[in-house]
Amino acid sequence: MKKKTLKLIFNKFSAFVTAGVMSFSAMAGFTATADYESDIAELQRKQEALAEERKQVEASLKEYEANANEHEKYLEIYDEKMKIQEQEIANIKEQISILDNDIADLEVKIADKQKEVDAGIEQFKQRLRVMYMTGNDSIASMLVGSTDFYDILARTELVQRVSRHDNDMIDELNNKISALNADKAELEQSKLDAENKKAEAEGVLADLQETYKNHEETKAWYEAQAEADRQRTAEMDAEQADYEEQLQDFIRKQQEELERKREEERKRKEEEERKRREEEERKRQEEEERRRQEEEQKRLEAEANGEEYVPEETADTAQTESVSSSYDDSSEDYAPGTSQGFIWPCPTVLNMTDGYGNRTIDEEGGSSDFHKGIDITKPGCAGEPIVAAASGTVITASNTGNGYGIHVVIDHGDKIATLYGHMSSCCVNVGDEVKQGQTIGYIGCTGYAYGNHCHFEVRVNGQHTNPLNYVSMN
């Protein structure tokens, strides 16, 4: 009996120590999981801040590009205006050249007429000389007192005395010279007007060139700013990819930690069951020994009394077996997510828009990305319930509003997890055990979304895969 008592005490002490170790391991696992959750939350905050900055940079990039394009249009307009103005200046220069040629021609003609005038004057002098030789002293005196030919013409008394033929000749020469001078003056005025027009056109061209230069410099500045934004966008994409890689690594480690905890829990239950069975077996053996001793005592007493001993049937064997077999070895199914298959996460919304894989995100076909899940939506779906596609443990219940917005990640064991994004709200917390079909949130438009929908992902070992390999609308 003493050995049995010591064995019982030892078994109880061992169970206590094992439970303590298991509890300590569970606490350590919980701390590690909490650390990962903190790391994940911090990364999500960084992603949110980076995404917000990217949104601002994209807005400024569009503005810079629009302004650069606007100034490019101005450059085209002013380039055309400058060409027109340059052509006008070229035309004016051509006109001035023609006028210069015409003036030169007139000057030649005036020189020729001047020669005719000089010849006429010479003839007139010869005529006067003849008159003088004939004895007309008064006319000679006038000629001697005159200063030039025009002074002679001005003296009406002399004109009246010359012959009509000479008078007509002088008038004709005078008219020709006057006409030529008038033509020359007109041409010189036309040239002056053309020079003024040319100067005005050159001033307009200079203004156009200055405006063109300003638009050119402004466009160059906007293009430089746009290029800086494009470079920053590329840098942020690289940072976001790095954050995403870190995030997936933390989620993978978190899942591994959960798997480890589940394995520890399974072993703990197996150990508890083993000890329970050992205890039952010990009790059964003690009971059998007690009954055997009772039967032996009864047999000895019967023999001592000279009576025939008839042993009693033991009915406890079936009962013991019943107790032993009543244990349901379902501890191996402790890990959540062992429900058969996955179900559609939005039972009231049986419509899918964007599928898994490459897609165009710019209406004009300018850019594309790889869609890591599927988008489930229909008109008026805001507030419709989102349910767990399979049973599991909530490892993320984020309200940070990053790219996924309000979202939930559920670990289903076997390194499989599902993500539900853009919720209007979620109704679970990290660490919650959820059942398949349990409501975990509601359809919304948080994060980077262009309308109310549920973004649904399936991740295997931290890597996204096609959700339609796991769920269907049927």
CSV table of C-alpha atoms in Angstrom, one decimal:
chain,number,residue,atom,x,y,z
A,1,MET,CA,0.0,0.0,0.0
A,2,LYS,CA,2.9,2.4,0.8
A,3,LYS,CA,4.4,1.9,-2.7
A,4,LYS,CA,1.0,2.5,-4.3
A,5,THR,CA,0.5,5.7,-2.3
A,6,LEU,CA,4.0,7.0,-3.3
A,7,LYS,CA,3.2,6.1,-6.9
A,8,LEU,CA,0.0,8.0,-6.8
A,9,ILE,CA,1.7,11.1,-5.3
A,10,PHE,CA,4.4,10.9,-7.9
A,11,ASN,CA,1.9,10.7,-10.7
A,12,LYS,CA,0.0,13.7,-9.4
A,13,PHE,CA,3.3,15.7,-9.0
A,14,SER,CA,4.4,14.8,-12.5
A,15,ALA,CA,1.0,15.9,-13.9
A,16,PHE,CA,1.3,19.2,-12.0
A,17,VAL,CA,4.9,19.8,-13.3
A,18,THR,CA,3.8,18.9,-16.9
A,19,ALA,CA,0.8,21.2,-16.6
A,20,GLY,CA,3.1,24.0,-15.4
A,21,VAL,CA,5.6,23.5,-18.2
A,22,MET,CA,2.7,23.4,-20.7
A,23,SER,CA,1.3,26.6,-19.2
A,24,PHE,CA,4.7,28.3,-19.3
A,25,SER,CA,5.1,27.2,-23.0
A,26,ALA,CA,1.6,28.5,-23.8
A,27,MET,CA,2.4,31.9,-22.1
A,28,ALA,CA,5.7,32.0,-24.1
A,29,GLY,CA,3.8,31.2,-27.3
A,30,PHE,CA,1.2,33.9,-26.5
A,31,THR,CA,4.0,36.4,-25.9
A,32,ALA,CA,5.6,35.5,-29.2
A,33,THR,CA,2.3,35.7,-31.0
A,34,ALA,CA,1.6,39.1,-29.4
A,35,ASP,CA,5.0,40.3,-30.5
A,36,TYR,CA,4.3,39.3,-34.0
A,37,GLU,CA,0.9,41.0,-33.9
A,38,SER,CA,2.7,44.2,-32.7
A,39,ASP,CA,5.2,43.9,-35.5
A,40,ILE,CA,2.4,43.3,-38.0
A,41,ALA,CA,0.5,46.3,-36.7
A,42,GLU,CA,3.6,48.5,-36.9
A,43,LEU,CA,4.3,47.4,-40.5
A,44,GLN,CA,0.7,48.1,-41.4
A,45,ARG,CA,1.0,51.6,-39.9
A,46,LYS,CA,4.1,52.1,-42.0
A,47,GLN,CA,2.2,50.8,-45.1
A,48,GLU,CA,-0.7,53.1,-44.3
A,49,ALA,CA,1.6,56.2,-44.0
A,50,LEU,CA,3.5,55.2,-47.2
A,51,ALA,CA,0.3,54.6,-49.1
A,52,GLU,CA,-1.1,58.0,-48.0
A,53,GLU,CA,2.2,59.7,-49.1
A,54,ARG,CA,1.9,57.8,-52.4
A,55,LYS,CA,-1.6,59.0,-52.9
A,56,GLN,CA,-0.4,62.6,-52.4
A,57,VAL,CA,2.6,62.1,-54.7
A,58,GLU,CA,0.4,60.6,-57.4
A,59,ALA,CA,-2.0,63.6,-57.1
A,60,SER,CA,0.9,66.1,-57.4
A,61,LEU,CA,2.4,64.0,-60.3
A,62,LYS,CA,-0.9,64.2,-62.2
A,63,GLU,CA,-1.0,67.9,-61.5
A,64,TYR,CA,2.6,68.4,-62.7
A,65,GLU,CA,2.0,66.3,-65.8
A,66,ALA,CA,-1.2,68.2,-66.6
A,67,ASN,CA,0.6,71.6,-66.2
A,68,ALA,CA,3.5,70.4,-68.4
A,69,ASN,CA,1.0,69.2,-71.0
A,70,GLU,CA,-0.8,72.6,-70.8
A,71,HIS,CA,2.4,74.5,-71.3
A,72,GLU,CA,3.3,72.1,-74.2
A,73,LYS,CA,0.1,73.2,-75.9
A,74,TYR,CA,1.0,76.9,-75.3
A,75,LEU,CA,4.4,76.2,-76.8
A,76,GLU,CA,2.8,74.8,-79.9
A,77,ILE,CA,0.5,77.8,-80.1
A,78,TYR,CA,3.3,80.3,-79.7
A,79,ASP,CA,5.6,78.4,-82.0
A,80,GLU,CA,2.9,78.8,-84.7
A,81,LYS,CA,2.5,82.5,-83.8
A,82,MET,CA,6.2,83.1,-84.1
A,83,LYS,CA,6.3,81.4,-87.5
A,84,ILE,CA,3.5,83.7,-88.7
A,85,GLN,CA,5.3,86.7,-87.2
A,86,GLU,CA,8.6,85.7,-88.8
A,87,GLN,CA,6.9,85.3,-92.1
A,88,GLU,CA,5.3,88.7,-91.8
A,89,ILE,CA,8.8,90.3,-91.0
A,90,ALA,CA,10.2,88.5,-94.0
A,91,ASN,CA,7.4,89.9,-96.2
A,92,ILE,CA,8.1,93.4,-94.8
A,93,LYS,CA,11.8,93.0,-95.5
A,94,GLU,CA,10.9,92.0,-99.0
A,95,GLN,CA,8.7,95.1,-99.4
A,96,ILE,CA,11.5,97.3,-98.1
A,97,SER,CA,13.9,95.7,-100.5
A,98,ILE,CA,11.5,96.4,-103.4
A,99,LEU,CA,11.0,100.0,-102.1
A,100,ASP,CA,14.8,100.4,-101.9
A,101,ASN,CA,15.1,99.3,-105.5
A,102,ASP,CA,12.2,101.6,-106.6
A,103,ILE,CA,13.9,104.5,-104.8
A,104,ALA,CA,17.2,103.7,-106.4
A,105,ASP,CA,15.4,103.6,-109.8
A,106,LEU,CA,13.8,107.0,-109.1
A,107,GLU,CA,17.1,108.5,-108.1
A,108,VAL,CA,18.5,107.4,-111.4
A,109,LYS,CA,15.5,108.9,-113.2
A,110,ILE,CA,15.9,112.1,-111.2
A,111,ALA,CA,19.5,112.2,-112.0
A,112,ASP,CA,18.7,111.8,-115.7
A,113,LYS,CA,16.1,114.5,-115.6
A,114,GLN,CA,18.5,116.7,-113.8
A,115,LYS,CA,20.8,116.3,-116.7
A,116,GLU,CA,18.0,117.3,-119.0
A,117,VAL,CA,17.4,120.3,-116.8
A,118,ASP,CA,21.1,121.2,-116.8
A,119,ALA,CA,21.0,120.9,-120.6
A,120,GLY,CA,17.9,123.1,-120.8
A,121,ILE,CA,19.6,125.6,-118.6
A,122,GLU,CA,22.6,125.6,-120.8
A,123,GLN,CA,20.4,126.1,-123.8
A,124,PHE,CA,18.6,128.9,-122.0
A,125,LYS,CA,22.0,130.5,-121.2
A,126,GLN,CA,22.9,130.3,-124.8
A,127,ARG,CA,19.7,132.0,-125.7
A,128,LEU,CA,20.3,134.7,-123.2
A,129,ARG,CA,23.8,135.2,-124.5
A,130,VAL,CA,22.3,135.7,-127.9
A,131,MET,CA,19.9,138.2,-126.5
A,132,TYR,CA,22.7,140.0,-124.8
A,133,MET,CA,24.7,140.1,-128.0
A,134,THR,CA,21.7,141.7,-129.7
A,135,GLY,CA,21.9,144.5,-127.2
A,136,ASN,CA,19.2,143.8,-124.6
A,137,ASP,CA,21.0,145.3,-121.6
A,138,SER,CA,18.2,145.0,-119.0
A,139,ILE,CA,18.0,141.3,-119.4
A,140,ALA,CA,21.7,140.9,-119.0
A,141,SER,CA,21.6,142.9,-115.8
A,142,MET,CA,19.0,140.6,-114.3
A,143,LEU,CA,21.0,137.6,-115.2
A,144,VAL,CA,24.1,139.0,-113.6
A,145,GLY,CA,22.1,139.8,-110.3
A,146,SER,CA,20.6,136.3,-110.1
A,147,THR,CA,22.1,133.7,-107.8
A,148,ASP,CA,20.9,130.5,-109.6
A,149,PHE,CA,18.5,129.1,-112.2
A,150,TYR,CA,15.5,129.0,-109.8
A,151,ASP,CA,16.1,132.6,-108.9
A,152,ILE,CA,15.9,133.4,-112.6
A,153,LEU,CA,12.6,131.5,-112.9
A,154,ALA,CA,11.3,133.5,-110.0
A,155,ARG,CA,11.8,136.7,-111.7
A,156,THR,CA,8.5,137.1,-113.5
A,157,GLU,CA,9.6,140.1,-115.5
A,158,LEU,CA,12.3,138.0,-117.1
A,159,VAL,CA,10.0,135.1,-117.7
A,160,GLN,CA,7.5,137.4,-119.3
A,161,ARG,CA,10.2,138.5,-121.7
A,162,VAL,CA,11.4,135.1,-122.8
A,163,SER,CA,9.8,133.5,-125.7
A,164,ARG,CA,6.8,131.2,-125.1
A,165,HIS,CA,8.8,128.2,-126.4
A,166,ASP,CA,11.4,128.8,-123.7
A,167,ASN,CA,8.7,129.2,-121.1
A,168,ASP,CA,7.0,126.0,-122.0
A,169,MET,CA,10.3,124.1,-121.9
A,170,ILE,CA,11.1,125.4,-118.4
A,171,ASP,CA,7.6,124.5,-117.1
A,172,GLU,CA,8.0,121.0,-118.5
A,173,LEU,CA,11.3,120.4,-116.8
A,174,ASN,CA,10.0,121.8,-113.6
A,175,ASN,CA,7.0,119.6,-113.7
A,176,LYS,CA,9.1,116.5,-114.4
A,177,ILE,CA,11.4,117.2,-111.5
A,178,SER,CA,8.5,117.9,-109.2
A,179,ALA,CA,6.8,114.6,-110.2
A,180,LEU,CA,10.0,112.6,-109.7
A,181,ASN,CA,10.6,114.2,-106.3
A,182,ALA,CA,7.0,113.5,-105.3
A,183,ASP,CA,7.4,109.9,-106.3
A,184,LYS,CA,10.6,109.6,-104.4
A,185,ALA,CA,9.0,111.2,-101.3
A,186,GLU,CA,6.1,108.8,-101.5
A,187,LEU,CA,8.5,105.8,-101.8
A,188,GLU,CA,10.6,107.1,-98.9
A,189,GLN,CA,7.4,107.5,-96.8
A,190,SER,CA,6.3,103.9,-97.8
A,191,LYS,CA,9.8,102.7,-96.8
A,192,LEU,CA,9.6,104.6,-93.5
A,193,ASP,CA,6.1,103.0,-92.9
A,194,ALA,CA,7.5,99.6,-93.8
A,195,GLU,CA,10.5,100.1,-91.4
A,196,ASN,CA,8.1,101.1,-88.6
A,197,LYS,CA,5.9,98.1,-89.4
A,198,LYS,CA,9.0,95.9,-89.4
A,199,ALA,CA,10.1,97.3,-86.0
A,200,GLU,CA,6.7,96.7,-84.6
A,201,ALA,CA,6.6,93.2,-86.0
A,202,GLU,CA,10.0,92.5,-84.5
A,203,GLY,CA,8.8,93.8,-81.2
A,204,VAL,CA,5.8,91.5,-81.3
A,205,LEU,CA,8.2,88.6,-82.3
A,206,ALA,CA,10.5,89.4,-79.4
A,207,ASP,CA,7.4,89.3,-77.0
A,208,LEU,CA,6.4,86.0,-78.5
A,209,GLN,CA,9.9,84.6,-78.1
A,210,GLU,CA,10.0,85.8,-74.5
A,211,THR,CA,6.6,84.2,-73.8
A,212,TYR,CA,7.7,81.0,-75.5
A,213,LYS,CA,10.8,80.9,-73.4
A,214,ASN,CA,8.8,81.4,-70.2
A,215,HIS,CA,6.5,78.6,-71.2
A,216,GLU,CA,9.5,76.4,-72.1
A,217,GLU,CA,11.2,77.1,-68.8
A,218,THR,CA,7.9,76.5,-66.9
A,219,LYS,CA,7.2,73.3,-68.7
A,220,ALA,CA,10.8,72.1,-68.0
A,221,TRP,CA,10.2,72.9,-64.3
A,222,TYR,CA,7.0,70.9,-64.2
A,223,GLU,CA,8.6,68.0,-66.0
A,224,ALA,CA,11.5,68.0,-63.5
A,225,GLN,CA,9.0,67.9,-60.7
A,226,ALA,CA,7.0,65.2,-62.4
A,227,GLU,CA,10.1,63.2,-62.9
A,228,ALA,CA,11.0,63.6,-59.2
A,229,ASP,CA,7.5,62.4,-58.3
A,230,ARG,CA,7.9,59.4,-60.6
A,231,GLN,CA,11.2,58.5,-58.9
A,232,ARG,CA,9.6,58.9,-55.5
A,233,THR,CA,6.7,56.7,-56.6
A,234,ALA,CA,9.2,54.0,-57.7
A,235,GLU,CA,11.0,54.3,-54.4
A,236,MET,CA,7.7,54.0,-52.5
A,237,ASP,CA,6.7,51.0,-54.6
A,238,ALA,CA,10.0,49.4,-53.6
A,239,GLU,CA,9.5,50.3,-49.9
A,240,GLN,CA,5.9,49.0,-50.1
A,241,ALA,CA,7.1,45.8,-51.6
A,242,ASP,CA,9.7,45.5,-48.8
A,243,TYR,CA,7.0,46.2,-46.2
A,244,GLU,CA,4.8,43.6,-47.8
A,245,GLU,CA,7.6,41.0,-47.8
A,246,GLN,CA,8.3,41.7,-44.1
A,247,LEU,CA,4.5,41.5,-43.4
A,248,GLN,CA,4.2,38.2,-45.1
A,249,ASP,CA,7.3,37.0,-43.2
A,250,PHE,CA,5.7,38.0,-39.8
A,251,ILE,CA,2.4,36.4,-40.8
A,252,ARG,CA,4.2,33.2,-41.8
A,253,LYS,CA,6.1,33.2,-38.5
A,254,GLN,CA,2.9,33.9,-36.6
A,255,GLN,CA,1.2,31.0,-38.3
A,256,GLU,CA,4.2,28.8,-37.5
A,257,GLU,CA,3.9,29.9,-33.9
A,258,LEU,CA,0.2,29.1,-33.9
A,259,GLU,CA,1.0,25.7,-35.4
A,260,ARG,CA,3.6,25.1,-32.7
A,261,LYS,CA,1.1,26.1,-30.0
A,262,ARG,CA,-1.5,23.7,-31.5
A,263,GLU,CA,1.1,20.9,-31.6
A,264,GLU,CA,2.0,21.6,-28.0
A,265,GLU,CA,-1.7,21.6,-27.1
A,266,ARG,CA,-2.2,18.3,-28.9
A,267,LYS,CA,0.7,16.8,-27.1
A,268,ARG,CA,-0.5,18.2,-23.8
A,269,LYS,CA,-3.9,16.6,-24.3
A,270,GLU,CA,-2.3,13.4,-25.4
A,271,GLU,CA,-0.2,13.4,-22.2
A,272,GLU,CA,-3.3,14.2,-20.1
A,273,GLU,CA,-5.1,11.4,-21.8
A,274,ARG,CA,-2.2,9.0,-21.3
A,275,LYS,CA,-2.1,9.8,-17.6
A,276,ARG,CA,-5.9,9.6,-17.3
A,277,ARG,CA,-5.8,6.1,-18.8
A,278,GLU,CA,-2.8,5.2,-16.6
A,279,GLU,CA,-4.8,6.4,-13.6
A,280,GLU,CA,-7.9,4.5,-14.7
A,281,GLU,CA,-5.8,1.4,-15.3
A,282,ARG,CA,-4.2,1.8,-11.8
A,283,LYS,CA,-7.6,2.2,-10.2
A,284,ARG,CA,-8.9,-0.8,-12.1
A,285,GLN,CA,-6.0,-2.9,-11.0
A,286,GLU,CA,-6.4,-1.7,-7.4
A,287,GLU,CA,-10.1,-2.5,-7.6
A,288,GLU,CA,-9.3,-6.0,-9.1
A,289,GLU,CA,-6.7,-6.6,-6.4
A,290,ARG,CA,-9.2,-5.5,-3.7
A,291,ARG,CA,-11.9,-7.8,-5.1
A,292,ARG,CA,-9.4,-10.6,-5.5
A,293,GLN,CA,-8.4,-10.2,-1.9
A,294,GLU,CA,-12.0,-10.0,-0.8
A,295,GLU,CA,-12.8,-13.1,-2.8
A,296,GLU,CA,-9.7,-14.9,-1.4
A,297,GLN,CA,-10.8,-13.9,2.1
A,298,LYS,CA,-14.3,-15.1,1.5
A,299,ARG,CA,-13.0,-18.4,0.0
A,300,LEU,CA,-10.7,-18.9,3.1
A,301,GLU,CA,-13.6,-18.2,5.4
A,302,ALA,CA,-15.8,-20.6,3.5
A,303,GLU,CA,-13.2,-23.3,3.7
A,304,ALA,CA,-12.7,-22.7,7.4
A,305,ASN,CA,-16.5,-23.1,7.9
A,306,GLY,CA,-16.6,-26.2,5.7
A,307,GLU,CA,-18.7,-24.4,3.2
A,308,GLU,CA,-18.5,-24.5,-0.6
A,309,TYR,CA,-17.4,-21.1,-2.0
A,310,VAL,CA,-19.1,-19.7,-5.1
A,311,PRO,CA,-17.2,-16.7,-6.6
A,312,GLU,CA,-19.3,-13.6,-7.5
A,313,GLU,CA,-19.3,-12.3,-11.1
A,314,THR,CA,-17.5,-9.0,-11.6
A,315,ALA,CA,-19.5,-6.6,-13.6
A,316,ASP,CA,-17.1,-3.8,-13.5
A,317,THR,CA,-15.0,-5.0,-16.5
A,318,ALA,CA,-17.6,-3.8,-19.1
A,319,GLN,CA,-18.0,-0.6,-17.1
A,320,THR,CA,-14.3,0.1,-17.1
A,321,GLU,CA,-14.0,-0.6,-20.8
A,322,SER,CA,-16.9,1.7,-21.4
A,323,VAL,CA,-15.2,4.5,-19.5
A,324,SER,CA,-11.9,3.9,-21.4
A,325,SER,CA,-13.6,3.9,-24.7
A,326,SER,CA,-15.6,7.0,-23.9
A,327,TYR,CA,-12.6,9.1,-24.7
A,328,ASP,CA,-13.0,10.8,-28.0
A,329,ASP,CA,-9.6,11.0,-29.7
A,330,SER,CA,-10.6,14.2,-31.3
A,331,SER,CA,-7.7,16.0,-29.7
A,332,GLU,CA,-5.9,15.6,-33.0
A,333,ASP,CA,-8.6,17.8,-34.6
A,334,TYR,CA,-8.0,20.6,-32.2
A,335,ALA,CA,-6.5,22.8,-34.8
A,336,PRO,CA,-9.3,25.1,-36.1
A,337,GLY,CA,-10.0,25.1,-39.8
A,338,THR,CA,-10.5,21.3,-40.1
A,339,SER,CA,-14.0,21.7,-41.4
A,340,GLN,CA,-14.3,20.0,-44.7
A,341,GLY,CA,-13.7,22.6,-47.5
A,342,PHE,CA,-14.1,26.3,-47.7
A,343,ILE,CA,-17.3,28.3,-48.2
A,344,TRP,CA,-18.0,31.5,-50.2
A,345,PRO,CA,-17.2,34.4,-47.8
A,346,CYS,CA,-20.2,36.6,-48.8
A,347,PRO,CA,-23.3,34.4,-48.7
A,348,THR,CA,-25.6,37.2,-49.8
A,349,VAL,CA,-23.4,38.5,-52.6
A,350,LEU,CA,-22.9,35.9,-55.4
A,351,ASN,CA,-21.1,38.1,-57.9
A,352,MET,CA,-17.4,38.6,-58.6
A,353,THR,CA,-15.7,41.5,-60.5
A,354,ASP,CA,-11.9,41.5,-60.6
A,355,GLY,CA,-10.4,38.0,-60.5
A,356,TYR,CA,-7.1,36.7,-59.4
A,357,GLY,CA,-4.1,37.6,-61.6
A,358,ASN,CA,-2.9,40.5,-63.8
A,359,ARG,CA,-5.4,43.3,-64.4
A,360,THR,CA,-5.5,46.8,-65.8
A,361,ILE,CA,-6.0,49.5,-63.2
A,362,ASP,CA,-5.8,52.6,-65.5
A,363,GLU,CA,-9.0,53.2,-67.6
A,364,GLU,CA,-6.7,54.4,-70.4
A,365,GLY,CA,-4.6,51.2,-70.2
A,366,GLY,CA,-1.7,53.0,-68.9
A,367,SER,CA,-0.8,50.7,-66.0
A,368,SER,CA,-1.6,47.3,-64.5
A,369,ASP,CA,-0.9,45.2,-61.4
A,370,PHE,CA,-1.2,41.7,-60.1
A,371,HIS,CA,-4.5,41.2,-58.2
A,372,LYS,CA,-3.8,38.9,-55.3
A,373,GLY,CA,-7.3,37.9,-54.7
A,374,ILE,CA,-10.9,38.3,-55.9
A,375,ASP,CA,-13.3,41.1,-55.5
A,376,ILE,CA,-16.9,40.2,-54.5
A,377,THR,CA,-19.6,42.9,-55.0
A,378,LYS,CA,-23.0,43.8,-56.3
A,379,PRO,CA,-25.1,47.0,-56.4
A,380,GLY,CA,-26.1,48.0,-52.9
A,381,CYS,CA,-24.0,45.4,-51.1
A,382,ALA,CA,-22.7,47.9,-48.4
A,383,GLY,CA,-23.2,46.4,-45.0
A,384,GLU,CA,-23.7,42.8,-46.2
A,385,PRO,CA,-22.1,40.2,-43.9
A,386,ILE,CA,-18.7,38.7,-44.5
A,387,VAL,CA,-18.3,35.2,-43.0
A,388,ALA,CA,-15.3,33.0,-42.2
A,389,ALA,CA,-14.6,30.7,-45.2
A,390,ALA,CA,-13.4,28.1,-42.7
A,391,SER,CA,-12.9,27.7,-39.0
A,392,GLY,CA,-9.7,29.1,-37.6
A,393,THR,CA,-7.9,31.7,-35.4
A,394,VAL,CA,-8.1,35.4,-36.1
A,395,ILE,CA,-4.5,36.6,-36.4
A,396,THR,CA,-5.2,40.1,-37.8
A,397,ALA,CA,-8.1,42.4,-37.1
A,398,SER,CA,-6.8,45.7,-38.4
A,399,ASN,CA,-8.5,49.0,-38.3
A,400,THR,CA,-5.5,51.0,-39.5
A,401,GLY,CA,-7.1,51.7,-42.9
A,402,ASN,CA,-4.1,50.8,-45.0
A,403,GLY,CA,-4.4,49.5,-48.6
A,404,TYR,CA,-6.7,46.7,-47.4
A,405,GLY,CA,-8.6,49.2,-45.2
A,406,ILE,CA,-10.3,47.5,-42.3
A,407,HIS,CA,-9.5,43.8,-42.8
A,408,VAL,CA,-9.3,40.4,-41.0
A,409,VAL,CA,-6.8,37.5,-41.5
A,410,ILE,CA,-7.8,34.1,-40.3
A,411,ASP,CA,-5.3,31.2,-39.8
A,412,HIS,CA,-6.9,27.8,-40.6
A,413,GLY,CA,-4.0,25.6,-39.8
A,414,ASP,CA,-1.8,23.7,-42.2
A,415,LYS,CA,-0.2,27.1,-43.1
A,416,ILE,CA,-3.4,28.2,-44.8
A,417,ALA,CA,-4.8,31.7,-44.1
A,418,THR,CA,-7.6,33.8,-45.6
A,419,LEU,CA,-7.8,37.6,-45.8
A,420,TYR,CA,-11.0,39.7,-46.0
A,421,GLY,CA,-10.4,43.4,-47.0
A,422,HIS,CA,-12.2,46.8,-47.3
A,423,MET,CA,-14.7,46.0,-44.5
A,424,SER,CA,-16.9,48.8,-43.2
A,425,SER,CA,-16.3,47.2,-39.8
A,426,CYS,CA,-15.1,44.0,-38.3
A,427,CYS,CA,-16.7,42.1,-35.3
A,428,VAL,CA,-13.8,39.9,-34.2
A,429,ASN,CA,-10.6,40.4,-32.4
A,430,VAL,CA,-7.1,38.9,-32.7
A,431,GLY,CA,-7.0,35.5,-31.0
A,432,ASP,CA,-10.7,34.8,-31.5
A,433,GLU,CA,-11.5,31.2,-32.5
A,434,VAL,CA,-14.1,31.5,-35.3
A,435,LYS,CA,-16.3,28.8,-36.8
A,436,GLN,CA,-16.9,28.4,-40.5
A,437,GLY,CA,-19.8,30.6,-41.6
A,438,GLN,CA,-19.5,32.9,-38.6
A,439,THR,CA,-19.9,36.6,-39.4
A,440,ILE,CA,-16.6,38.4,-39.0
A,441,GLY,CA,-17.4,41.8,-40.5
A,442,TYR,CA,-19.4,43.7,-43.1
A,443,ILE,CA,-18.8,44.8,-46.7
A,444,GLY,CA,-17.5,48.4,-47.1
A,445,CYS,CA,-15.1,50.7,-49.0
A,446,THR,CA,-12.2,51.4,-46.6
A,447,GLY,CA,-8.6,51.5,-47.7
A,448,TYR,CA,-7.9,51.8,-51.5
A,449,ALA,CA,-11.2,50.8,-53.0
A,450,TYR,CA,-13.3,52.2,-55.8
A,451,GLY,CA,-16.6,51.0,-54.4
A,452,ASN,CA,-18.1,48.7,-51.8
A,453,HIS,CA,-16.8,45.2,-52.1
A,454,CYS,CA,-15.0,42.4,-50.2
A,455,HIS,CA,-11.4,41.7,-51.3
A,456,PHE,CA,-10.8,38.0,-50.5
A,457,GLU,CA,-7.4,36.3,-50.5
A,458,VAL,CA,-6.2,32.8,-49.8
A,459,ARG,CA,-2.6,32.5,-48.6
A,460,VAL,CA,-0.6,29.2,-48.4
A,461,ASN,CA,2.6,29.4,-46.4
A,462,GLY,CA,2.4,33.2,-46.6
A,463,GLN,CA,2.1,33.2,-50.4
A,464,HIS,CA,-1.1,34.3,-52.2
A,465,THR,CA,-2.9,31.8,-54.4
A,466,ASN,CA,-6.0,31.7,-56.5
A,467,PRO,CA,-9.0,31.7,-54.1
A,468,LEU,CA,-11.2,30.0,-56.7
A,469,ASN,CA,-9.2,26.8,-56.0
A,470,TYR,CA,-10.8,26.9,-52.6
A,471,VAL,CA,-14.2,28.6,-52.8
A,472,SER,CA,-17.0,28.8,-55.3
A,473,MET,CA,-20.4,30.6,-55.5
A,474,ASN,CA,-22.2,27.3,-55.8
